[in-house]
Coordinates of C-alpha atoms in Angstrom, one line a residue:
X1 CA -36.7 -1.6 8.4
X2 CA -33.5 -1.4 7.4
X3 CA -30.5 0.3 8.9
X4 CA -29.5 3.0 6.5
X5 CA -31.1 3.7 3.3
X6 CA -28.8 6.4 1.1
X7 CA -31.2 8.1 -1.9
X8 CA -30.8 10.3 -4.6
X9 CA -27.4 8.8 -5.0
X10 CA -24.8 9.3 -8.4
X11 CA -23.6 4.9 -7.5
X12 CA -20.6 4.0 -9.5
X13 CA -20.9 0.5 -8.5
X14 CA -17.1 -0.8 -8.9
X15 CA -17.4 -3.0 -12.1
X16 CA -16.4 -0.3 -14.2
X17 CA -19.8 0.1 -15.5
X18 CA -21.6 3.6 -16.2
X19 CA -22.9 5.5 -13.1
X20 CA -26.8 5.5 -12.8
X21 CA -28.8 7.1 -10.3
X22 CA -30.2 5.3 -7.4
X23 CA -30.6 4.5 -4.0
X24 CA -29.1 1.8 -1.3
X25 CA -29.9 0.0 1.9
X26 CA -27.5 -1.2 4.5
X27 CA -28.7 -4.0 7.3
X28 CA -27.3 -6.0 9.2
X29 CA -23.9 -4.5 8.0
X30 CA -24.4 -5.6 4.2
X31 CA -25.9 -4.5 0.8
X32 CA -29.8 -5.7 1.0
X33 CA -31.0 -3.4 -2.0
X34 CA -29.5 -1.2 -4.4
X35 CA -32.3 0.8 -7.1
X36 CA -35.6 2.3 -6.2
X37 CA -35.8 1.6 -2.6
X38 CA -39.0 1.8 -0.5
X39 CA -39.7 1.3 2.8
X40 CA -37.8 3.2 5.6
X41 CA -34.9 3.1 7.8
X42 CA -33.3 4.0 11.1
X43 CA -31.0 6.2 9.5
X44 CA -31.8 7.9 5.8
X45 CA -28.4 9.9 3.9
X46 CA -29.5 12.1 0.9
X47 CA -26.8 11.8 -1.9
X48 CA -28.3 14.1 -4.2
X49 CA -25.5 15.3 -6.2
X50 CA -22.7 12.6 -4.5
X51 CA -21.1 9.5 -6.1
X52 CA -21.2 6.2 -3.6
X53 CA -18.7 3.9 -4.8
X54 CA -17.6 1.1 -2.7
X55 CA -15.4 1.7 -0.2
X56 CA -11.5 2.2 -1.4
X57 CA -9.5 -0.7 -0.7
X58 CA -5.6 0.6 -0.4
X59 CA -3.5 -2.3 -1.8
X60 CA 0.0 -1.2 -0.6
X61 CA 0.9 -0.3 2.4
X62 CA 2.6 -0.9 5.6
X63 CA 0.2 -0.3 8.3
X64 CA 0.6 -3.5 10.0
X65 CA 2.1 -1.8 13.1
X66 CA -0.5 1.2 12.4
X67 CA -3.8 -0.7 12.8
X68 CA -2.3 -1.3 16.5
X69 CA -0.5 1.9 17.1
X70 CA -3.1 4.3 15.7
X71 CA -6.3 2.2 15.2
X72 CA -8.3 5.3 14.3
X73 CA -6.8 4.8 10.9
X74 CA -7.8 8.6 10.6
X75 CA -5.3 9.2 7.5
X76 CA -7.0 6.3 5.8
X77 CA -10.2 7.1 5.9
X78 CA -10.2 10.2 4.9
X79 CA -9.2 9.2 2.3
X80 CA -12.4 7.0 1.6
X81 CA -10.5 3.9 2.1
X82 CA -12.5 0.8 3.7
X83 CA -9.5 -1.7 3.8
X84 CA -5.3 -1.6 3.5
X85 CA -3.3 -4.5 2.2
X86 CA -0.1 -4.8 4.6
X87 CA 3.0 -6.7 4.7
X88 CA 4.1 -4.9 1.6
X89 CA 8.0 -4.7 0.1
X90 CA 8.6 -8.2 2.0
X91 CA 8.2 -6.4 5.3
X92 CA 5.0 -8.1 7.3
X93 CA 4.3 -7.9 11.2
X94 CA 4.3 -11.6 10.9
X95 CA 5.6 -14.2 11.8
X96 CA 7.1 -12.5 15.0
X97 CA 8.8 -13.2 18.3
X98 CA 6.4 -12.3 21.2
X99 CA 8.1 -10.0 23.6
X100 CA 10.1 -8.7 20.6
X101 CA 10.0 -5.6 17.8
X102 CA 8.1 -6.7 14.4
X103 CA 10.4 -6.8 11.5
X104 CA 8.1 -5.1 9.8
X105 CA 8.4 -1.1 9.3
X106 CA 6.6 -0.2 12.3
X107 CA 8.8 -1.9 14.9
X108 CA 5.8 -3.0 16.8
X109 CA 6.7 -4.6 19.9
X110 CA 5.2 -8.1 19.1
X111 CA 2.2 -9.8 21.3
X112 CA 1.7 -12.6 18.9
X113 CA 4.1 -15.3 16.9
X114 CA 1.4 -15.8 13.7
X115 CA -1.1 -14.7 11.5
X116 CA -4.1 -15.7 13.8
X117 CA -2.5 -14.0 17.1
X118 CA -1.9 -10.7 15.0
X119 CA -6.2 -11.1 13.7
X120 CA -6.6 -11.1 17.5
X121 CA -4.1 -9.0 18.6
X122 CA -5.9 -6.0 15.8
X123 CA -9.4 -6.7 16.6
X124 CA -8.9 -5.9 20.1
X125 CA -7.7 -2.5 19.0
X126 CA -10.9 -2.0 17.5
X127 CA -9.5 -0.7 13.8
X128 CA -11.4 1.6 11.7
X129 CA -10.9 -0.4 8.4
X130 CA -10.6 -4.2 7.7
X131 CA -6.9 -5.5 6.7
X132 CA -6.0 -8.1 4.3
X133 CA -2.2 -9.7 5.2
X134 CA 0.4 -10.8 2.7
X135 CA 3.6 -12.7 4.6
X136 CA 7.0 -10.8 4.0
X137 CA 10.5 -12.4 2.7
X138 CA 12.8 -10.0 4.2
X139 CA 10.6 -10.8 8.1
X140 CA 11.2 -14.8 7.6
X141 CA 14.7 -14.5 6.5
X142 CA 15.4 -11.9 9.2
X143 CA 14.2 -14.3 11.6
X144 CA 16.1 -17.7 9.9
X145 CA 18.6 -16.1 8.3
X146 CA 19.4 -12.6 10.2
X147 CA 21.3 -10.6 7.7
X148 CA 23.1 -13.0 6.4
X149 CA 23.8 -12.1 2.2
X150 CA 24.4 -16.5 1.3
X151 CA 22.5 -19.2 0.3
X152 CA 20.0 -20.5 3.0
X153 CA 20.5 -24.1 4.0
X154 CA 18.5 -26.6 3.5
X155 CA 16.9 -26.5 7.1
X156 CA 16.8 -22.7 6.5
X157 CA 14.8 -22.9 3.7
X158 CA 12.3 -25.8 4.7
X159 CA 11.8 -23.2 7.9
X160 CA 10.8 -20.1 5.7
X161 CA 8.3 -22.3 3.3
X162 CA 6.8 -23.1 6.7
X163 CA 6.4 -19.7 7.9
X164 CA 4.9 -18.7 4.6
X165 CA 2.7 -22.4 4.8
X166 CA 1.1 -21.1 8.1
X167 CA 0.6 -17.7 7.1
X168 CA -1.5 -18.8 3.8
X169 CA -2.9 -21.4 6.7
X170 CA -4.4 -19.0 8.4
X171 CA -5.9 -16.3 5.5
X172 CA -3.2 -13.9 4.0
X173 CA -3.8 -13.3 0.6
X174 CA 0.1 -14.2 -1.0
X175 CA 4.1 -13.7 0.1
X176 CA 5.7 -10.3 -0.7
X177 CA 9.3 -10.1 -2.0
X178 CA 11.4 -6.7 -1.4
X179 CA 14.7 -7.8 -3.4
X180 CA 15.9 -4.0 -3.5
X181 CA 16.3 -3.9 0.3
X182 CA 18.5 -5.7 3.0
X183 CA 17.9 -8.6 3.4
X184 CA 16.0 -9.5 0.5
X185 CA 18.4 -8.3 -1.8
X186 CA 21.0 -11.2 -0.6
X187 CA 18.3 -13.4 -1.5
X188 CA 18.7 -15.5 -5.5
X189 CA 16.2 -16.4 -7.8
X190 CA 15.9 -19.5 -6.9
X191 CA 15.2 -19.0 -3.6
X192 CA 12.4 -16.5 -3.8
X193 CA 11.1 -19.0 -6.0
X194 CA 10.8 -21.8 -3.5
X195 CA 9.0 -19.6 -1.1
X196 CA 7.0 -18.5 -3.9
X197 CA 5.6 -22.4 -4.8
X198 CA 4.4 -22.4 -1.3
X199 CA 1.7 -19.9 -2.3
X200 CA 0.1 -22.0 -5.2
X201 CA -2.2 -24.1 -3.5
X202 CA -3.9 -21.5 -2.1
X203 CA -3.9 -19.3 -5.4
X204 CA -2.5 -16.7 -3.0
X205 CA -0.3 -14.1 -5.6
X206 CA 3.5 -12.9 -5.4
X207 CA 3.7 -9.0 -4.8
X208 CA 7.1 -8.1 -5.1
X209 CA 9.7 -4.9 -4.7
X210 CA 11.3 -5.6 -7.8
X211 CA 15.3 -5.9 -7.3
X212 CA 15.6 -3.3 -9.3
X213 CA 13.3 0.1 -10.4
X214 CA 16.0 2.3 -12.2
X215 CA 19.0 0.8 -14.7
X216 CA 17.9 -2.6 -14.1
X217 CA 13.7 -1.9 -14.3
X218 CA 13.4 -4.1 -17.2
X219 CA 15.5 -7.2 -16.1
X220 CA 13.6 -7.1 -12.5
X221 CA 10.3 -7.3 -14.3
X222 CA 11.5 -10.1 -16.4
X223 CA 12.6 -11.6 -12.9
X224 CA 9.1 -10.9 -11.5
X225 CA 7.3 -12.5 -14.4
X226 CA 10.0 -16.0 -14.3
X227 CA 9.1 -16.3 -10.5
X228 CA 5.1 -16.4 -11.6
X229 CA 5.0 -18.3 -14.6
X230 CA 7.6 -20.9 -12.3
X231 CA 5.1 -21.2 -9.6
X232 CA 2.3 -20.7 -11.2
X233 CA 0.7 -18.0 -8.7
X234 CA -0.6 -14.4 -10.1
X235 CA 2.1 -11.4 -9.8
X236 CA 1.6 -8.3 -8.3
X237 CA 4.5 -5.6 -9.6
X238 CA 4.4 -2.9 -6.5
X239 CA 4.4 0.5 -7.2
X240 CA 5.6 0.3 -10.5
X241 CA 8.0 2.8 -11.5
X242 CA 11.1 4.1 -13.5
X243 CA 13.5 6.3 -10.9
X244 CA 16.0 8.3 -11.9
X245 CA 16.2 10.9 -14.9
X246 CA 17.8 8.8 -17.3
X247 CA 15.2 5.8 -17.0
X248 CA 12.2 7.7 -17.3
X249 CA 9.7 6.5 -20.1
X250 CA 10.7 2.9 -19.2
X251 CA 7.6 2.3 -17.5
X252 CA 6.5 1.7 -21.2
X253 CA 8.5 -1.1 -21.5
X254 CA 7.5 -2.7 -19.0
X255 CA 4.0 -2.4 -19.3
X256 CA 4.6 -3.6 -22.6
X257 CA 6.6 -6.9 -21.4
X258 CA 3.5 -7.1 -18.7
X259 CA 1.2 -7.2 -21.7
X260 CA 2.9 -9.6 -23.3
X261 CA 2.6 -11.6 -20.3
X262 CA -0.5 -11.3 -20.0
X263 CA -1.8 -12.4 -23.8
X264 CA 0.7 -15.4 -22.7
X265 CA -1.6 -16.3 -20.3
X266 CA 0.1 -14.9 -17.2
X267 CA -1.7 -13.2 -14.6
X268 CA 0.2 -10.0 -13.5
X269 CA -1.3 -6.6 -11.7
X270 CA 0.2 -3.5 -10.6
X271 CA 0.1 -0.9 -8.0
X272 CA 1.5 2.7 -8.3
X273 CA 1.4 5.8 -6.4
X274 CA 0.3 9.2 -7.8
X275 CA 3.6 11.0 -7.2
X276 CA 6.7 11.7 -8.7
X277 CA 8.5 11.0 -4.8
X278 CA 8.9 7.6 -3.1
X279 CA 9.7 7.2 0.3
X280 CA 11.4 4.7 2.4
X281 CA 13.9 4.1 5.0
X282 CA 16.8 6.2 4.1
X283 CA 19.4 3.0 5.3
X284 CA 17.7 0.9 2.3
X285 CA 19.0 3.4 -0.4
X286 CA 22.9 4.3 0.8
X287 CA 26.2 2.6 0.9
X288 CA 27.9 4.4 3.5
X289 CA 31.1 3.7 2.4
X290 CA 30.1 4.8 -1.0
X291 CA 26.8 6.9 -0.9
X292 CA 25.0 8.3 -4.3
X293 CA 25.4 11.7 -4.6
X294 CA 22.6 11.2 -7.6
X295 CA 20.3 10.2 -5.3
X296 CA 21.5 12.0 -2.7
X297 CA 20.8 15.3 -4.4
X298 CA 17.4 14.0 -4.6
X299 CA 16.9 13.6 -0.9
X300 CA 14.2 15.3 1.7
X301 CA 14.0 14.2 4.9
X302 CA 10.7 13.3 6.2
X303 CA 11.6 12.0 9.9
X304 CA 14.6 11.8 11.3
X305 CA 15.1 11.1 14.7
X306 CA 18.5 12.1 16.0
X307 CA 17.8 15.9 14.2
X308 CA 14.3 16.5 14.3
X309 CA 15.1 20.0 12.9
X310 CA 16.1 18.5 9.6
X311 CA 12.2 16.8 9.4
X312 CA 10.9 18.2 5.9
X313 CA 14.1 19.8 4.5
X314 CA 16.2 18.7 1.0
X315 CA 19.5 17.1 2.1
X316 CA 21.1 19.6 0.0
X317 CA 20.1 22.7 2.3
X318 CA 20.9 20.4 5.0
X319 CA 24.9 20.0 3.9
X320 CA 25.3 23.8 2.8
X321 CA 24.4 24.5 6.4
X322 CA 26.6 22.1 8.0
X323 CA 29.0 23.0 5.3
X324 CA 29.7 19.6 4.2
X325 CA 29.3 17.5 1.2
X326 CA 25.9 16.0 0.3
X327 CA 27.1 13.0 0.9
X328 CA 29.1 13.4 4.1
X329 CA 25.9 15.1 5.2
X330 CA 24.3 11.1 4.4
X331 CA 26.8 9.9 6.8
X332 CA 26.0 12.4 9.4
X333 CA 22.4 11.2 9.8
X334 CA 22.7 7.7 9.4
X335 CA 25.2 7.1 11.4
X336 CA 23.6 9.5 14.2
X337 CA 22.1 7.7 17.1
X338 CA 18.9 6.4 15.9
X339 CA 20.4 7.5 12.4
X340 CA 19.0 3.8 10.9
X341 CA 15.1 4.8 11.6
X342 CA 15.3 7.7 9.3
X343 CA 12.5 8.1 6.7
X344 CA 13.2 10.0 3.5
X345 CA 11.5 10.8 0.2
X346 CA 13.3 11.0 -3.1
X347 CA 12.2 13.3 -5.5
X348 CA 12.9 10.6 -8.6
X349 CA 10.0 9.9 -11.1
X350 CA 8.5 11.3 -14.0
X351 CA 5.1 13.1 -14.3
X352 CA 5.2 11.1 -17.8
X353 CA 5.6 7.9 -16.2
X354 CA 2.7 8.6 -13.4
X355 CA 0.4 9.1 -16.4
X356 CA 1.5 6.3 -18.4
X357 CA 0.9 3.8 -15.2
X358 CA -2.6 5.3 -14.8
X359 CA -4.2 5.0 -18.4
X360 CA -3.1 1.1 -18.0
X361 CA -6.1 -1.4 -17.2
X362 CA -4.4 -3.5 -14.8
X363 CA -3.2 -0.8 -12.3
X364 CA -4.6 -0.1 -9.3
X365 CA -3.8 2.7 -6.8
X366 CA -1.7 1.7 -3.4
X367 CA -0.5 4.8 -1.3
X368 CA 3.1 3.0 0.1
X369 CA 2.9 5.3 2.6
X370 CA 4.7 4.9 6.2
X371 CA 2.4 6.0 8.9
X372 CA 5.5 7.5 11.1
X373 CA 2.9 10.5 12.2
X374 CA 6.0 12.1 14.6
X375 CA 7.5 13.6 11.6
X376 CA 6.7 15.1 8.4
X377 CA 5.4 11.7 6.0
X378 CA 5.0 12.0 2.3
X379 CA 2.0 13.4 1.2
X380 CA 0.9 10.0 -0.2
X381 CA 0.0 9.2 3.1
X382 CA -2.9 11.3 3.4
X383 CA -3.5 12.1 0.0
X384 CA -3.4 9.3 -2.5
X385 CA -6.9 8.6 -3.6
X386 CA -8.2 11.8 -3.9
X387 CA -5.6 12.9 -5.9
X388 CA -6.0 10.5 -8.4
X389 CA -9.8 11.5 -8.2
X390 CA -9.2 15.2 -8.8
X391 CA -5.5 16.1 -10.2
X392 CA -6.3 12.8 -12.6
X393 CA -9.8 12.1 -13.1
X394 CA -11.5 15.4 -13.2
X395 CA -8.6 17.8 -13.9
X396 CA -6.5 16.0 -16.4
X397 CA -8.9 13.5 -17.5
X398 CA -5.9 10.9 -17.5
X399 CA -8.7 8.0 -16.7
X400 CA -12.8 8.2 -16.4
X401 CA -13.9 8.3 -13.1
X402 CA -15.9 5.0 -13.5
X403 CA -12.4 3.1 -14.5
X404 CA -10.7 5.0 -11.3
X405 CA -12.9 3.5 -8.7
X406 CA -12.7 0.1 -10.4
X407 CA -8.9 -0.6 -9.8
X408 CA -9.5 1.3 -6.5
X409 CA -12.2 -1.3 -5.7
X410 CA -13.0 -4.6 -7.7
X411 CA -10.1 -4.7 -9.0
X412 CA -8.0 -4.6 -6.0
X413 CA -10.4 -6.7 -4.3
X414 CA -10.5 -9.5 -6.4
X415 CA -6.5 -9.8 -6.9
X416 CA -6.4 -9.6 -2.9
X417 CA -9.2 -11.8 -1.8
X418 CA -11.3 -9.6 0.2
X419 CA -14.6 -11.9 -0.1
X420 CA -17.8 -9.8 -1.1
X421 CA -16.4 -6.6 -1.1
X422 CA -15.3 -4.1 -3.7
X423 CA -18.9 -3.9 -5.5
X424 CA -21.9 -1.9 -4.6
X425 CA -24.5 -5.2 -5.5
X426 CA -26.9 -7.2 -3.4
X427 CA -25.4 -9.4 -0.6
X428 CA -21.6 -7.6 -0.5
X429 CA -20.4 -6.4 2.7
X430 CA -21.2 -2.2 3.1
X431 CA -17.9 -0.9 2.6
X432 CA -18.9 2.3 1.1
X433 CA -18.0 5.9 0.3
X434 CA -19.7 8.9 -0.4
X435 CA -17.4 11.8 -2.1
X436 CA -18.2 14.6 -4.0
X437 CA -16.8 14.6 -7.8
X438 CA -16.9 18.1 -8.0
X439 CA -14.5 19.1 -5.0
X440 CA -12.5 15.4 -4.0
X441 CA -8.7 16.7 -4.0
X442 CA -5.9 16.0 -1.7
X443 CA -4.6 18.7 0.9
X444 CA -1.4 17.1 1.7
X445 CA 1.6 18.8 0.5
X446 CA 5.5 17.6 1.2
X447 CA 5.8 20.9 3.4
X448 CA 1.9 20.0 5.1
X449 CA 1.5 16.5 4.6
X450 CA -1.0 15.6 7.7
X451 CA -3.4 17.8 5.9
X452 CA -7.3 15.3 5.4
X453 CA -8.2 15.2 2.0
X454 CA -11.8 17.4 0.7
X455 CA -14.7 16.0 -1.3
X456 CA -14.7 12.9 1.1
X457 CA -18.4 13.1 2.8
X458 CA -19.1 9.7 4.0
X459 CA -17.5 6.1 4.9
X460 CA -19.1 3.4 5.9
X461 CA -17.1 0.2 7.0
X462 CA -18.6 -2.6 7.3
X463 CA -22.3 -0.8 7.3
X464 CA -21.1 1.4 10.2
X465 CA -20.4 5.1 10.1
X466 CA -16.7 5.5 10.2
X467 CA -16.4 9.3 8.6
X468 CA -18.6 12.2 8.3
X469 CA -18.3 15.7 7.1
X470 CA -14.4 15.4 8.2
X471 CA -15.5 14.1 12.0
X472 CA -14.3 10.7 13.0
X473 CA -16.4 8.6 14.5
X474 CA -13.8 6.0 16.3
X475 CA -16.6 3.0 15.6
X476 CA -13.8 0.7 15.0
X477 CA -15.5 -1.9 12.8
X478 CA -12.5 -3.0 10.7
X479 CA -11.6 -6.9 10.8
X480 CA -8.7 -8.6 9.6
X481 CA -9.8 -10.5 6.7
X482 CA -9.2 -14.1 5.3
X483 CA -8.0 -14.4 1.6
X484 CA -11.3 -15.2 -0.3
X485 CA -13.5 -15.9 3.0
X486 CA -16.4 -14.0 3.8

C-alpha cells in the first residue's frame, strides 16, 4: 500500500514534454509509480482538472537566515516551491563566526563556522523546503579582507580558496560573486577568478551579480563569460536584467552574446524575476556624498527601520513632505540610526525586457526576494511563480506552460544539483505541486505584498503534505541538500 496515490491528474512531468493524464504514488517519501495506478493507499488526492508538476525549485534567493528565522517557509510554499537556492549575489550564511551576525542578508546571529554546522544548525529548525547552498565572495572577503577595496595578499587569497574548498567539501552547489556591491565590487578579475578555479573539480557553477546591470550590462556579461571559459565551471547570470530607461532592450544583447557562448561550447544559465522592480539594500545603490537622483527618483521604500512610517512609500513623496531634495531625503535615511539596514525597491526595468528574458530556453525563474517580513517586501517575495504561471503563461502566452515548469524544475535542478528531483518519474524524490491552471495568479502587490498566491492547491515536500487549500501544515520536511547527492 502505498502512502499517497494522486489520480485523475493533468502531470506535466518537468522535461518539458506534453502533459498527459494520469495518476501517481508516493512511499516512502519518493515517486514509486506514475500512469495507471492500481492498488490503494493510506491517503488518495483526486486531481481531476489539476496540473502536478514537480515541486518548484526557487534558484535565487537569500533565505539562508530565513530557513532559521521563519522555518515555516510559508511565503515559499505558497508559492508551490519545494526547494530555495541561497547564498545568492555573493552574500552566503557561510562560512561564519559562531557567536557572531551572518554576513549574509539576514544578519543571523551565527551558531555554526561551516557548511555542515549550518545543514545541522537548519535541520533542527525543521524547514518546510530543502535548501541547496552556493558559498558567497563578498562573506569570505568580509571575513579576510573586511572592507578593504585592494588587492588581497597572497595569504589572503590562499584563505578565501579555502573557505570556498570546504564549502564545495561539504555539498554547495558553486561560489556566487556580487561585484555590484561592497565589498565585491573592490574585488578584480583576476581575483574572482582564482576563487572561481576552486569550484572546477567539483563541476560546481559560478552565479554571479554581474558588476554591472545598466551602462556597463554588456561588458559585465562579457566579464561573466571570461571568468567561465577561464575556469572552466558552468555560469549562472543572476537575475538578468537591463536597469535604467536608457538601457532597456539590452537584454537582447546579451542573450545574444550568451548564445554565442553557448554554440562555443560554454555552459551559461540565467535567472530573472518577473518584475519590472529590484530590490536590495538601499546602502548598495548610493554614494552618499554623491547620491543618484536618477535612481533616486526611482526609489520606494520597502523597510526601513529608523522611520517605519516611510515602509511602502516612493522617496519622492517622502522628500516633498520633509521638504527636502530627493536626494537629501537619501541621506536622511541612510544615515538615520539603523539607516544601513534599509531595504528598497527600484522601479527600473522594462516590461519588454521581462518578456524577452522569458521566451529564452535557458532562463529559469528565481524570486531575489529578501524575506524582511517586518516591513512591506517586494511583491516577488510572495508572488514570483504564480505570476509567471498566470500574467505570463496563461494570460500573455509569453511561454507554454509545459516550458514554464521546466526551467522552474529540471532545469533549475539539474544546473543546481539537487539529486533526483525536479522530474515527476519513477525513483525521484516527491517534491510535488498541485495548482490549478485555470486560476494560479499572484496576490501580492507593492502596496499588499504579504498577500499568498491562488491556484496553488497542494505541495508535497519530500512526499509529505506541506500545503493545502491555503492551510499550512508546519511538517517541516525540508533538508539541506548536497550538490548532486541523493
Amino acid at each position: 500500500m502505498a502512502d499517497i496515490i494522486i489520480r485523475n491528474a493533468t502531470i506535466i512531468d518537468g522535461t518539458g514534454a506534453e502533459r498527459f493524464a494520469g495518476d501517481v504514488a508516493v512511499d516512502d517519501g519518493h515517486i514509486t509509480e506514475v500512469g495507471d495506478v492500481s492498488g490503494s493507499a493510506t491517503e488518495e488526492v483526486d486531481a481531476t482538472g489539476l496540473v502536478l508538476a514537480p515541486g518548484f525549485v526557487d534558484v535565487h534567493t537569500h533565505d539562508d537566515g530565513a530557513l532559521l528565522l521563519h522555518p515555516d517557509m510559508e511565503f515559499k510554499v505558497s508559492q508551490g516551491c519545494t526547494s530555495v537556492v541561497v547564498g545568492n549575489c555573493g552574500f552566503s550564511a557561510i562560512p561564519a563566526v559562531p557567536g557572531e551576525p551572518t554576513l549574509d542578508l539576514s544578519g543571523v546571529r551565527a551558531e555554526w563556522r561551516d557548511l555542515d554546522g549550518y545543514r545541522q544548525n537548519v535541520e533542527k529548525s525543521k524547514p518546510a523546503v530543502n535548501a541547496m547552498m552556493l558559498v558567497g565572495h563578498n562573506t569570505i572577503r568580509s571575513l579576510e579582507m573586511g572592507g578593504d577595496r585592494r588587492t588581497p595578499s597572497d595569504a589572503e587569497l590562499e584563505q578565501m580558496r579555502h573557505h570556498v574548498q570546504l564549502a564545495m567539501e561539504q555539498g554547495a552547489c558553486g561560489f556566487s560573486s556580487g561585484l555590484i556591491s561592497r565589498p565585491g565590487r573592490g574585488s578584480d578579475t583576476e581575483e574572482v577568478l582564482e576563487l572561481a578555479k576552486v569550484v572546477a573539480p567539483y563541476d560546481g557553477i559560478y552565479a554571479t551579480h554581474m558588476r554591472n546591470e545598466n551602462d556597463h550590462l554588456l561588458e559585465a556579461v562579457d566579464e561573466a563569460l571570461e571568468i567561465g571559459e577561464r575556469a572552466g565551471i558552468a555560469v549562472q547570470i543572476s537575475h538578468h536584467k537591463a536597469a535604467g530607461k536608457r538601457n532597456w532592450g539590452k537584454v537582447k544583447d546579451s542573450l545574444a552574446k550568451v548564445d554565442a557562448a553557448v554554440a562555443d561550447g560554454a555552459r551559461v544559465t540565467l535567472d530573472v524575476y518577473p518584475y519590472t522592480a529590484g530590490s536590495g539594500p538601499m546602502i548598495q545603490y548610493f554614494d552618499l556624498d554623491n547620491p543618484n537622483p536618477e535612481l533616486a527618483q526611482a526609489i520606494q521604500l520597502a523597510s526601513c527601520p529608523a522611520y517605519r512610517q516611510y515602509e511602502g512609500r516612493m522617496l519622492v513623496d517622502v522628500a516633498a513632505e520633509l521638504e527636502i531634495s530627493v536626494t537629501e531625503a537619501v541621506r536622511h535615511i541612510l544615515t538615520a540610526p539603523e539607516g544601513k539596514s534599509t531595504i528598497c525597491i527600484q522601479h527600473i526595468m522594462d516590461e519588454g525586457d521581462i518578456v524577452s528574458n522569458l521566451r529564452h530556453d535557458r532562463v529559469m525563474i528565481g524570486s531575489d526576494g529578501i524575506p524582511d517580513l517586518t516591513g512591506r517586501p517586494h511583491p516577488r517575495l510572495f508572488g514570483t511563480f504564480p505570476r509567471v504561471l498566470g500574467r505570463y503563461v496563461r494570460e500573455q502566452g509569453v511561454l507554454g506552460l509545459e516550458s514554464a515548469v521546466r526551467r522552474m524544475t529540471s532545469l533549475s535542478c539539474d544546473v543546481h544539483g539537487l539529486h533526483d528531483r525536479g522530474r515527476i518519474a519513477e525513483g525521484n524524490w516527491a517534491d510535488l505541486v498541485l495548482f490549478d491552471p485555470n486560476l494560479v495568479a499572484d496576490i501580492a502587490t507593492y502596496e499588499h505584498p504579504k498577500r499568498e498566491s491562488a491556484g496553488i492547491r497542494n505541495v508535497w515536500v519530500n512526499g509529505q503534505l506541506a500545503f493545502q487549500e491555503s492551510l499550512h501544515t508546519q511538517i517541516g520536511a525540508g533538508k539541506v541538500l548536497s550538490y548532486r547527492k541523493h
